[in-house]
Coordinates of C-alpha atoms and ligand atoms in Angstrom, one line a residue:
Chain A
M1 CA 17.8 28.0 -13.3
A2 CA 18.6 25.4 -10.9
L3 CA 16.0 22.9 -10.3
I4 CA 17.4 21.7 -6.9
E5 CA 20.4 23.6 -4.9
C6 CA 21.8 21.9 -2.0
K7 CA 23.4 24.2 0.3
N8 CA 26.2 22.9 3.1
L9 CA 24.1 19.8 3.7
T10 CA 24.6 17.4 6.4
L11 CA 22.8 14.0 6.1
G12 CA 22.6 11.2 8.7
Y13 CA 20.3 9.3 10.8
E14 CA 19.3 9.9 14.8
G15 CA 21.6 12.7 14.9
K16 CA 24.5 11.2 13.8
P17 CA 26.0 12.7 10.6
I18 CA 27.0 10.4 7.6
V19 CA 28.0 13.1 4.9
S20 CA 28.2 16.6 5.4
G21 CA 29.3 19.7 3.5
L22 CA 27.6 18.8 0.4
D23 CA 27.0 21.7 -2.0
F24 CA 25.7 21.4 -5.3
K25 CA 23.1 22.4 -8.1
V26 CA 21.1 20.7 -10.4
S27 CA 19.8 22.3 -13.4
E28 CA 17.2 21.5 -15.9
G29 CA 18.4 18.8 -18.3
D30 CA 21.5 18.0 -16.5
Y31 CA 22.4 14.0 -16.1
L32 CA 24.1 13.8 -12.8
Y33 CA 25.8 10.7 -11.6
I34 CA 26.6 10.4 -7.8
I35 CA 29.3 8.2 -7.2
G36 CA 31.1 6.9 -4.2
E37 CA 31.7 3.9 -1.9
N38 CA 29.1 1.6 -0.2
G39 CA 28.0 3.3 2.8
S40 CA 29.1 7.0 1.9
G41 CA 25.3 7.8 2.0
K42 CA 24.2 8.0 -1.8
S43 CA 21.0 6.3 -1.2
T44 CA 20.6 8.6 2.2
L45 CA 21.2 11.7 -0.2
M46 CA 18.2 10.4 -2.7
K47 CA 15.9 9.8 0.0
A48 CA 16.8 13.5 1.5
L49 CA 16.0 14.6 -1.8
L50 CA 12.8 13.0 -1.8
G51 CA 11.6 14.4 1.5
H52 CA 12.7 11.8 4.3
K53 CA 13.9 13.2 7.5
C54 CA 17.6 12.6 7.1
V55 CA 18.8 16.3 6.8
L56 CA 20.7 17.1 9.8
G57 CA 21.8 20.7 8.6
G58 CA 21.9 23.0 5.9
E59 CA 19.1 23.0 3.3
I60 CA 17.7 21.5 -0.1
I61 CA 16.2 24.4 -2.3
F62 CA 13.7 23.2 -4.8
D63 CA 12.8 25.2 -7.6
K64 CA 8.9 26.4 -7.4
S65 CA 8.3 24.8 -10.8
L66 CA 9.4 21.5 -9.3
S67 CA 6.8 19.5 -7.9
R68 CA 6.6 16.1 -5.9
K69 CA 4.2 14.8 -8.2
E70 CA 6.8 15.3 -11.0
I71 CA 9.3 12.9 -9.8
G72 CA 10.0 9.3 -10.8
Y73 CA 11.9 7.3 -8.5
L74 CA 13.9 3.6 -8.2
P75 CA 15.0 3.0 -5.1
Q76 CA 18.2 0.7 -4.3
Q77 CA 15.7 -1.6 -2.5
T78 CA 12.3 -2.2 -2.5
V79 CA 10.7 -4.4 0.2
I80 CA 7.2 -5.9 -0.9
Q81 CA 5.5 -8.6 1.0
R82 CA 6.4 -11.9 0.0
D83 CA 2.9 -12.7 -1.0
F84 CA 1.6 -9.9 -2.4
P85 CA -0.6 -10.4 -5.4
A86 CA 0.1 -7.9 -8.1
S87 CA 0.4 -8.3 -11.9
V88 CA 3.4 -6.3 -13.6
K89 CA 1.0 -4.3 -15.6
E90 CA -0.6 -3.0 -12.1
I91 CA 2.8 -2.2 -10.7
V92 CA 3.9 -0.2 -13.7
Y93 CA 0.4 1.5 -14.1
S94 CA 0.8 2.7 -10.7
G95 CA 3.8 4.6 -11.4
C96 CA 1.1 7.0 -13.5
L97 CA -0.7 7.4 -10.3
N98 CA 1.1 11.1 -9.5
G99 CA -0.4 12.5 -12.7
C100 CA -3.8 11.7 -12.1
G101 CA -4.7 14.2 -9.6
L102 CA -8.2 13.8 -8.2
K103 CA -9.2 11.4 -11.1
P104 CA -9.9 8.2 -10.2
F105 CA -8.6 6.1 -13.0
Y106 CA -6.0 6.2 -15.3
S107 CA -6.4 8.1 -18.8
A108 CA -6.0 6.3 -22.0
A109 CA -3.0 8.5 -22.8
Q110 CA -1.5 7.2 -19.5
K111 CA -2.1 3.4 -20.1
K112 CA -0.7 4.1 -23.8
H113 CA 2.7 5.8 -22.2
A114 CA 2.9 2.9 -19.8
K115 CA 2.6 0.3 -22.6
E116 CA 5.5 2.0 -24.5
V117 CA 7.7 2.0 -21.5
M118 CA 7.2 -1.7 -20.6
A119 CA 7.9 -2.3 -24.3
K120 CA 11.2 -0.4 -24.6
L121 CA 12.1 -2.6 -21.3
G122 CA 11.2 -5.9 -22.8
L123 CA 8.3 -6.3 -20.3
T124 CA 5.4 -6.9 -22.7
E125 CA 5.1 -10.5 -22.6
L126 CA 5.3 -10.5 -18.9
E127 CA 2.6 -7.9 -18.3
N128 CA 0.3 -10.2 -17.0
R129 CA 2.5 -12.2 -15.0
C130 CA 2.3 -11.9 -11.1
Y131 CA 5.3 -9.7 -10.0
R132 CA 6.4 -12.2 -6.7
E133 CA 7.2 -15.0 -9.7
L134 CA 9.8 -13.1 -11.6
S135 CA 13.3 -13.0 -11.3
G136 CA 15.2 -10.7 -9.7
G137 CA 16.5 -9.1 -12.8
Q138 CA 13.1 -8.9 -14.2
Q139 CA 11.5 -7.3 -11.0
Q140 CA 14.1 -4.7 -11.2
R141 CA 13.2 -3.8 -14.8
V142 CA 9.5 -3.7 -13.7
L143 CA 10.3 -1.1 -11.0
L144 CA 12.1 0.8 -13.6
A145 CA 9.1 1.1 -15.8
R146 CA 7.3 2.3 -13.0
A147 CA 9.7 4.8 -12.0
L148 CA 9.4 6.1 -15.7
C149 CA 5.9 6.1 -15.7
A150 CA 6.1 8.6 -12.7
T151 CA 8.4 10.7 -14.5
K152 CA 7.7 14.4 -15.6
K153 CA 10.7 16.4 -15.0
L154 CA 13.3 14.8 -12.9
L155 CA 14.3 10.9 -12.5
I156 CA 16.2 9.6 -9.6
L157 CA 17.5 6.2 -10.0
D158 CA 19.4 4.6 -7.1
E159 CA 21.7 1.8 -8.8
P160 CA 19.2 1.0 -11.5
V161 CA 21.5 -1.5 -13.2
A162 CA 22.5 -3.7 -10.2
G163 CA 20.9 -7.1 -11.5
L164 CA 20.2 -6.4 -15.1
D165 CA 21.6 -8.4 -18.1
P166 CA 24.3 -6.8 -20.4
V167 CA 21.4 -6.3 -23.4
V168 CA 18.9 -4.9 -20.9
T169 CA 21.4 -2.6 -19.4
R170 CA 22.5 -1.0 -23.0
N171 CA 18.6 -0.7 -23.7
F172 CA 18.3 0.9 -20.5
Y173 CA 21.3 3.5 -20.9
Q174 CA 19.8 4.6 -24.5
L175 CA 16.4 4.7 -22.8
I176 CA 17.6 7.1 -20.3
E177 CA 19.7 8.9 -22.8
E178 CA 16.6 9.8 -25.0
I179 CA 14.6 10.8 -21.9
N180 CA 17.3 13.1 -21.0
K181 CA 17.6 14.7 -24.2
D182 CA 13.8 15.3 -24.3
G183 CA 14.4 17.8 -21.4
I184 CA 14.4 15.4 -18.3
T185 CA 16.7 16.0 -15.3
V186 CA 18.4 12.6 -14.4
I187 CA 20.0 11.8 -11.3
M188 CA 21.8 8.5 -10.9
V189 CA 23.5 6.8 -8.3
S190 CA 25.9 4.0 -10.3
H191 CA 29.1 2.3 -9.9
D192 CA 29.3 1.8 -13.5
M193 CA 32.0 4.2 -14.6
N194 CA 32.3 3.3 -18.3
A195 CA 28.4 4.3 -18.8
A196 CA 29.0 7.1 -16.3
T197 CA 31.9 8.8 -18.2
E198 CA 29.9 8.1 -21.4
Y199 CA 26.5 9.6 -20.6
A200 CA 27.2 11.9 -17.7
S201 CA 26.9 15.9 -17.8
H202 CA 28.0 16.3 -14.1
F203 CA 29.6 14.1 -11.3
L204 CA 28.8 14.1 -7.4
H205 CA 31.9 12.2 -5.7
I206 CA 30.5 11.6 -2.0
C207 CA 33.0 10.7 0.6
H208 CA 32.6 11.2 4.2
T209 CA 34.0 14.9 3.3
P210 CA 35.2 16.6 1.0
S211 CA 33.1 15.6 -1.6
F212 CA 33.7 16.7 -5.0
Y213 CA 30.8 18.2 -7.3
G214 CA 31.7 19.6 -11.1
T215 CA 31.1 18.7 -14.7
K216 CA 32.4 15.5 -16.3
H217 CA 35.7 17.3 -17.8
D218 CA 36.6 18.6 -14.3
Y219 CA 35.9 15.3 -12.1
L220 CA 37.7 13.1 -14.7
C221 CA 41.0 15.1 -13.8
C222 CA 40.7 15.3 -10.4
D223 CA 42.1 13.1 -7.5
V224 CA 39.2 12.0 -5.9
C225 CA 38.3 10.6 -9.3
R226 CA 41.8 8.8 -9.5
V227 CA 42.0 7.5 -6.4
F228 CA 38.7 5.8 -6.4
N229 CA 39.0 4.3 -9.7
A230 CA 42.4 3.0 -8.7
G231 CA 40.7 0.9 -6.2
G232 CA 42.3 3.2 -3.5
D233 CA 45.9 2.2 -4.0
E234 CA 47.1 5.5 -4.7
K235 CA 46.8 6.9 -1.3
Chain B
M1 CA -37.0 -27.3 2.1
I2 CA -37.5 -24.8 -0.9
Q3 CA -41.1 -24.0 0.3
T4 CA -39.9 -23.1 4.0
L5 CA -37.2 -20.8 2.2
T6 CA -39.6 -19.2 0.3
Y7 CA -42.0 -18.8 3.3
Y8 CA -39.3 -17.2 5.1
L9 CA -38.1 -15.1 2.3
S10 CA -41.6 -13.4 2.2
F11 CA -41.1 -11.5 5.2
S12 CA -39.9 -8.3 4.8
F13 CA -37.4 -8.1 7.3
I14 CA -35.7 -11.4 6.3
Q15 CA -35.2 -9.6 2.8
Y16 CA -33.7 -6.4 4.3
A17 CA -31.5 -8.4 6.2
L18 CA -30.3 -10.3 3.4
I19 CA -29.4 -7.0 1.4
A20 CA -27.7 -5.6 4.1
G21 CA -25.8 -8.7 5.4
L22 CA -24.6 -9.1 1.3
L23 CA -23.8 -5.2 1.2
I24 CA -21.7 -5.5 4.7
S25 CA -19.8 -8.8 3.7
L26 CA -19.0 -7.1 0.1
C27 CA -17.4 -4.0 1.8
A28 CA -15.7 -6.1 4.4
S29 CA -14.0 -8.3 1.7
L30 CA -12.9 -5.6 -0.3
L31 CA -11.0 -3.8 2.7
G32 CA -10.0 -7.1 3.9
V33 CA -7.5 -7.5 1.2
T34 CA -6.0 -4.4 2.1
L35 CA -5.8 -4.8 5.6
V36 CA -4.1 -8.5 5.3
L37 CA -1.6 -7.0 2.8
K38 CA -0.7 -4.2 4.9
R39 CA -0.5 -6.4 7.8
Y40 CA -3.2 -4.7 9.6
S41 CA -5.4 -7.8 10.6
M42 CA -4.6 -7.1 14.1
I43 CA -5.9 -3.7 13.8
G44 CA -9.2 -5.1 12.4
D45 CA -9.4 -7.5 15.2
G46 CA -8.6 -4.7 18.1
L47 CA -10.8 -2.1 16.6
S48 CA -13.8 -4.6 16.9
H49 CA -13.0 -4.8 20.4
V50 CA -12.9 -1.0 20.9
A51 CA -16.3 -1.4 19.0
F52 CA -17.6 -3.7 21.6
G53 CA -16.7 -1.3 24.3
A54 CA -18.5 1.5 22.7
M55 CA -21.8 -0.6 22.4
S56 CA -21.8 -1.2 25.9
V57 CA -21.6 2.3 26.8
A58 CA -24.0 3.0 24.3
A59 CA -26.6 0.2 25.8
V60 CA -25.7 1.5 29.5
C61 CA -26.7 5.2 28.7
S62 CA -29.6 4.0 26.4
L63 CA -28.2 5.8 23.5
A64 CA -28.6 4.7 19.7
P65 CA -25.8 2.2 19.4
M66 CA -24.2 3.3 16.2
A67 CA -24.3 6.9 16.9
V68 CA -21.7 6.1 19.8
T69 CA -19.8 3.3 18.3
L70 CA -19.0 4.8 14.6
P71 CA -17.4 8.0 16.1
V72 CA -15.2 5.9 18.9
T73 CA -14.3 3.3 16.2
I74 CA -13.3 5.9 13.7
L75 CA -11.2 7.8 16.2
A76 CA -9.4 4.4 17.7
A77 CA -8.8 3.5 14.1
V78 CA -7.0 6.7 13.2
I79 CA -5.0 6.6 16.6
L80 CA -4.0 3.0 16.0
L81 CA -3.0 3.5 12.7
G82 CA -0.7 6.5 13.2
M83 CA 0.7 4.5 16.2
S84 CA 1.7 1.6 14.3
S85 CA 3.3 3.6 11.3
N86 CA 5.2 5.8 13.7
G87 CA 7.1 2.9 14.6
K88 CA 8.2 4.4 18.2
I89 CA 5.3 2.3 19.9
K90 CA 5.6 -1.3 19.3
G91 CA 2.0 -1.4 17.4
D92 CA 0.8 -5.0 18.2
A93 CA 1.3 -4.5 21.9
A94 CA -0.6 -1.1 22.1
I95 CA -3.1 -2.8 19.8
A96 CA -3.5 -5.8 21.9
M97 CA -3.8 -3.3 25.3
I98 CA -6.2 -1.2 23.9
S99 CA -8.5 -4.3 22.5
V100 CA -8.4 -6.3 25.9
G101 CA -9.0 -2.9 28.1
A102 CA -11.9 -2.3 25.6
L103 CA -13.2 -5.6 26.1
A104 CA -12.9 -5.4 30.0
I105 CA -14.7 -2.0 30.3
G106 CA -17.3 -3.0 28.0
Y107 CA -18.5 -6.1 29.7
L108 CA -18.1 -4.4 33.3
L109 CA -20.3 -1.7 32.5
M110 CA -23.0 -4.2 30.8
N111 CA -22.7 -6.1 34.1
V112 CA -23.0 -3.3 36.4
F113 CA -25.4 -0.7 35.0
T114 CA -27.5 -2.9 32.7
V115 CA -31.3 -2.7 33.1
S116 CA -32.1 -5.8 31.4
S117 CA -32.4 -9.3 33.0
N118 CA -30.5 -11.2 30.8
V119 CA -26.8 -10.1 31.0
S120 CA -24.9 -13.0 29.8
G121 CA -27.4 -13.0 26.9
D122 CA -27.0 -9.4 25.8
V123 CA -23.1 -9.7 26.1
C124 CA -23.1 -13.2 23.9
T125 CA -25.3 -11.3 21.4
T126 CA -22.9 -8.4 20.9
L127 CA -20.0 -10.5 20.8
F128 CA -21.2 -13.3 18.6
G129 CA -24.0 -11.7 17.0
S130 CA -26.4 -14.6 17.3
T131 CA -29.4 -13.2 15.5
S132 CA -28.9 -9.7 15.6
I133 CA -29.0 -9.0 11.7
L134 CA -32.6 -10.1 11.7
T135 CA -33.6 -8.4 14.6
L136 CA -32.3 -5.0 13.3
T137 CA -34.9 -2.4 12.8
K138 CA -36.0 -1.3 9.2
N139 CA -33.9 2.3 10.1
D140 CA -31.0 0.5 10.8
I141 CA -31.2 -1.8 7.8
I142 CA -31.2 1.1 5.7
L143 CA -28.7 2.9 7.6
C144 CA -26.0 -0.1 7.2
S145 CA -27.0 -0.3 3.4
V146 CA -26.2 3.5 3.0
L147 CA -23.1 3.2 4.9
A148 CA -22.1 -0.2 3.0
A149 CA -22.7 1.4 -0.3
V150 CA -20.6 4.6 0.6
V151 CA -17.8 2.3 1.1
I152 CA -17.9 0.4 -1.6
L153 CA -18.4 4.0 -3.9
V154 CA -15.2 5.1 -1.8
F155 CA -13.2 1.8 -2.6
I156 CA -14.0 2.0 -6.3
L157 CA -13.1 6.0 -6.7
F158 CA -9.8 5.5 -4.7
Y159 CA -8.9 1.7 -6.2
H160 CA -5.8 2.8 -7.5
K161 CA -4.6 5.0 -4.8
I162 CA -5.5 2.1 -2.2
F163 CA -3.5 -0.2 -4.5
A164 CA -0.5 2.2 -4.5
V165 CA -0.5 2.9 -1.1
T166 CA -0.7 -1.1 0.0
F167 CA 1.9 -2.0 -2.6
D168 CA 4.7 0.3 -2.1
E169 CA 4.1 3.0 0.1
N170 CA 7.8 4.7 0.1
F171 CA 7.3 5.0 -3.7
A172 CA 4.2 6.4 -3.7
N173 CA 5.3 8.7 -0.9
A174 CA 8.3 9.6 -2.7
T175 CA 6.4 10.3 -6.0
G176 CA 3.8 12.7 -4.3
T177 CA 0.9 10.8 -3.1
N178 CA -0.4 12.0 -0.1
T179 CA 0.1 8.3 1.9
K180 CA -0.9 10.1 5.2
L181 CA -4.3 11.1 3.7
Y182 CA -5.0 7.7 2.3
N183 CA -3.9 5.6 5.2
N184 CA -6.3 7.7 7.2
L185 CA -9.1 7.2 4.8
I186 CA -8.3 3.2 5.0
A187 CA -8.4 3.7 8.9
V188 CA -11.9 5.5 8.6
V189 CA -13.3 2.9 6.3
T190 CA -12.1 0.1 8.3
A191 CA -13.7 1.3 11.5
V192 CA -17.0 2.0 9.5
V193 CA -16.9 -1.6 8.3
I194 CA -16.3 -3.0 11.3
V195 CA -19.2 -1.5 13.0
L196 CA -21.2 -2.5 10.1
A197 CA -20.0 -6.0 10.1
M198 CA -20.6 -6.2 14.0
N199 CA -24.3 -5.9 13.2
L200 CA -23.8 -9.1 11.0
V201 CA -21.6 -11.5 12.7
G202 CA -20.8 -10.0 16.4
A203 CA -17.8 -8.4 17.6
L204 CA -15.7 -11.3 18.1
L205 CA -16.5 -12.6 14.5
V206 CA -15.8 -9.5 12.5
S207 CA -12.1 -10.3 11.8
A208 CA -13.2 -13.3 10.3
L209 CA -15.4 -11.7 7.7
I210 CA -12.8 -9.3 6.9
I211 CA -9.7 -11.5 6.7
F212 CA -11.0 -14.8 5.1
P213 CA -12.4 -13.7 2.0
A214 CA -8.7 -12.2 1.2
L215 CA -7.0 -15.1 2.2
T216 CA -9.1 -17.5 0.5
A217 CA -8.7 -15.4 -2.7
M218 CA -5.0 -15.1 -2.7
R219 CA -4.5 -18.9 -2.4
I220 CA -5.5 -19.0 -6.2
F221 CA -5.4 -15.3 -7.8
K222 CA -2.2 -13.7 -8.4
S223 CA -3.0 -10.2 -9.4
F224 CA -4.7 -7.4 -7.1
K225 CA -7.8 -7.1 -9.1
S226 CA -8.5 -10.7 -9.3
V227 CA -7.7 -11.2 -5.6
I228 CA -10.2 -8.3 -4.8
L229 CA -13.0 -9.6 -7.2
G230 CA -12.4 -12.8 -6.0
A231 CA -12.6 -12.0 -2.5
A232 CA -16.0 -9.9 -3.1
V233 CA -17.7 -13.0 -4.7
I234 CA -16.3 -15.6 -2.1
S235 CA -17.6 -13.2 0.7
V236 CA -21.0 -12.6 -0.7
T237 CA -21.4 -16.1 -1.8
C238 CA -20.4 -17.4 1.9
T239 CA -22.8 -14.7 3.5
L240 CA -25.5 -15.8 1.6
I241 CA -25.1 -19.6 2.4
G242 CA -24.7 -18.8 5.9
L243 CA -27.5 -16.8 6.3
L244 CA -29.8 -18.8 4.5
I245 CA -28.5 -21.6 6.6
A246 CA -29.2 -19.6 9.8
I247 CA -32.7 -18.8 8.8
L248 CA -33.6 -22.5 7.9
Y249 CA -32.2 -24.2 10.8
G250 CA -32.1 -21.4 13.4
T251 CA -28.4 -21.5 13.9
P252 CA -26.7 -18.1 14.9
V253 CA -25.9 -16.2 12.0
G254 CA -22.5 -14.9 12.7
S255 CA -20.8 -18.4 13.3
T256 CA -22.5 -20.1 10.6
I257 CA -21.4 -17.2 7.9
V258 CA -17.8 -17.7 9.3
I259 CA -18.1 -21.7 9.0
A260 CA -19.0 -21.2 5.6
D261 CA -16.0 -19.1 5.1
I262 CA -13.8 -21.4 6.7
V263 CA -14.9 -24.4 4.5
V264 CA -14.6 -22.3 1.1
F265 CA -11.0 -21.4 2.6
G266 CA -9.9 -25.0 3.1
I267 CA -11.1 -25.7 -0.5
F268 CA -9.4 -22.9 -2.0
S269 CA -6.1 -24.1 0.0
V270 CA -6.5 -27.6 -1.5
I271 CA -6.9 -26.4 -5.3
G272 CA -4.2 -23.8 -4.6
K273 CA -1.7 -26.6 -3.7
I274 CA -2.9 -28.6 -6.7
K275 CA -2.2 -25.9 -9.0
N276 CA 1.1 -24.9 -7.6
R277 CA 2.5 -28.3 -7.9
Ligands
LIG301 N1 17.7 3.9 8.2 C1 18.9 4.0 8.9 N2 19.3 4.3 10.0 C2 20.3 4.2 10.6 N3 21.5 4.4 9.8 C3 21.4 4.2 8.4 C4 20.0 3.8 7.8 N4 20.3 3.8 6.7 C5 21.3 3.9 6.1 N5 22.2 4.1 7.1 C6 23.7 4.3 7.5 O1 24.1 5.3 6.7 C7 25.2 5.1 5.8 C8 25.0 5.4 4.4 O2 24.0 4.3 3.8 P1 23.8 4.8 2.1 O3 23.1 6.0 2.0 O4 22.6 3.8 1.9 O5 25.2 4.2 1.4 P2 25.2 4.2 -0.2 O6 26.1 5.3 -0.3 O7 25.9 2.8 -0.3 O8 24.1 4.3 -0.7 C9 25.5 3.4 6.5 O9 26.6 3.6 7.0 C10 24.4 3.1 6.7 O10 24.6 2.2 7.8
LIG302 MG1 22.8 3.0 -1.8

């Protein structure tokens, strides 16, 4: 059963297309890597999946069982007011909000889950620190933890490892693998080909068109992949 | 001095004024944090002018002021918020236009159609509040207190949602929180707070009551919760001091409260500077 299906999708801004002809399906439990050069429209696709108005043609079909409240999301860039007073804990907890429904406060179980996520990402000592006083990599981890708290069925990550140190990166990949093994679908934009070949079940390579979509095995043998990884030398 | 104070405080209308004043300043400060952080301070200011215009219409038609100002201001709040989040129209220019327009219309109406002999006195009272909180009737005070209590309750019940929408609207929206609904809720509550606060400090000084406690708390506190609580305490304290001074020395209520806010802001700025060195 496909969780998300994109049919002949064209994405762009203000009527100008950026990518077209996207055809792919994401099934439950998949680990989809999205690869492509800068500016090829990867972030745009993530935004489209999350309901932004950048769909110019074609359609995105969500399975009925998947609600927006079950999706965790890490944007490529998060613009936060420079003077915003917020502690790490407050931000990570805010990820749990989509599981609250009409309840005004977080449940003990939600808080416990958030604490576990923070522990796994090494945020426990930072939990009472002010977000704006953290380093870039630490901030990225906080937003990652928030995304994980929001995840019930699907996790969408846009270049999550940019700015993380090697140790945290390794922990992060392991954490995502665990989550994926628990049945959560993962869609990740990344330039880290080593990790991609290790963990992914499917690939979507976006170029202006034609794009490639298929399983890991097929992708690694195709031309798009070879040219891309050779740095574009083999034209 | 204590004696004079207890003498004044034995009057029931002064007691009511104090209660209403403290409740109003409490909800103004709670909401103020969100408005400052969402960069909506200007909207608060614009809305207070709209409320002034509506108040003049009410005065001219001799209607109950709250019955006219409340719905008009709520409507204006929803429209202004919609315009600034839509992004097509330049938000601040539109706000400036609406607020100056409302001010002009309000003054014109009051000047042309008024029945009172002291127009400039009336206008001055609406704009600067002079002693209005002390002249409110018991029913007005009860209405104010109930509305203020509702605002505080709404704020507590939606606290986490308000935080999420204020901190990162894109994320909240992407993960299934109805940000539009909560933005409109914030707009409606803002309008209510502004109309209430107008009774306390007058239309022109409403923004001060909303933004000063938030900015003051942000000098020192670094989590959302501590800023909210800090702003609430600061605001209530300043209003209490301002009201007592105004009662004792007969100074205008609104300006006295705002000056107390300014002084505390100064003190906190200095403390914040020292702490961060
Ligand atoms: N809000 C926007 N309005 C107009 N054009 C945009 C906007 N965001 C991105 N673009 C353009 O869309 C193209 C794809 O961007 P993006 O999806 O962010 O690429 P990437 O694959 O690097 O994530 C870029 O050429 C960029 O200039
Ligand atoms: Mg991108």
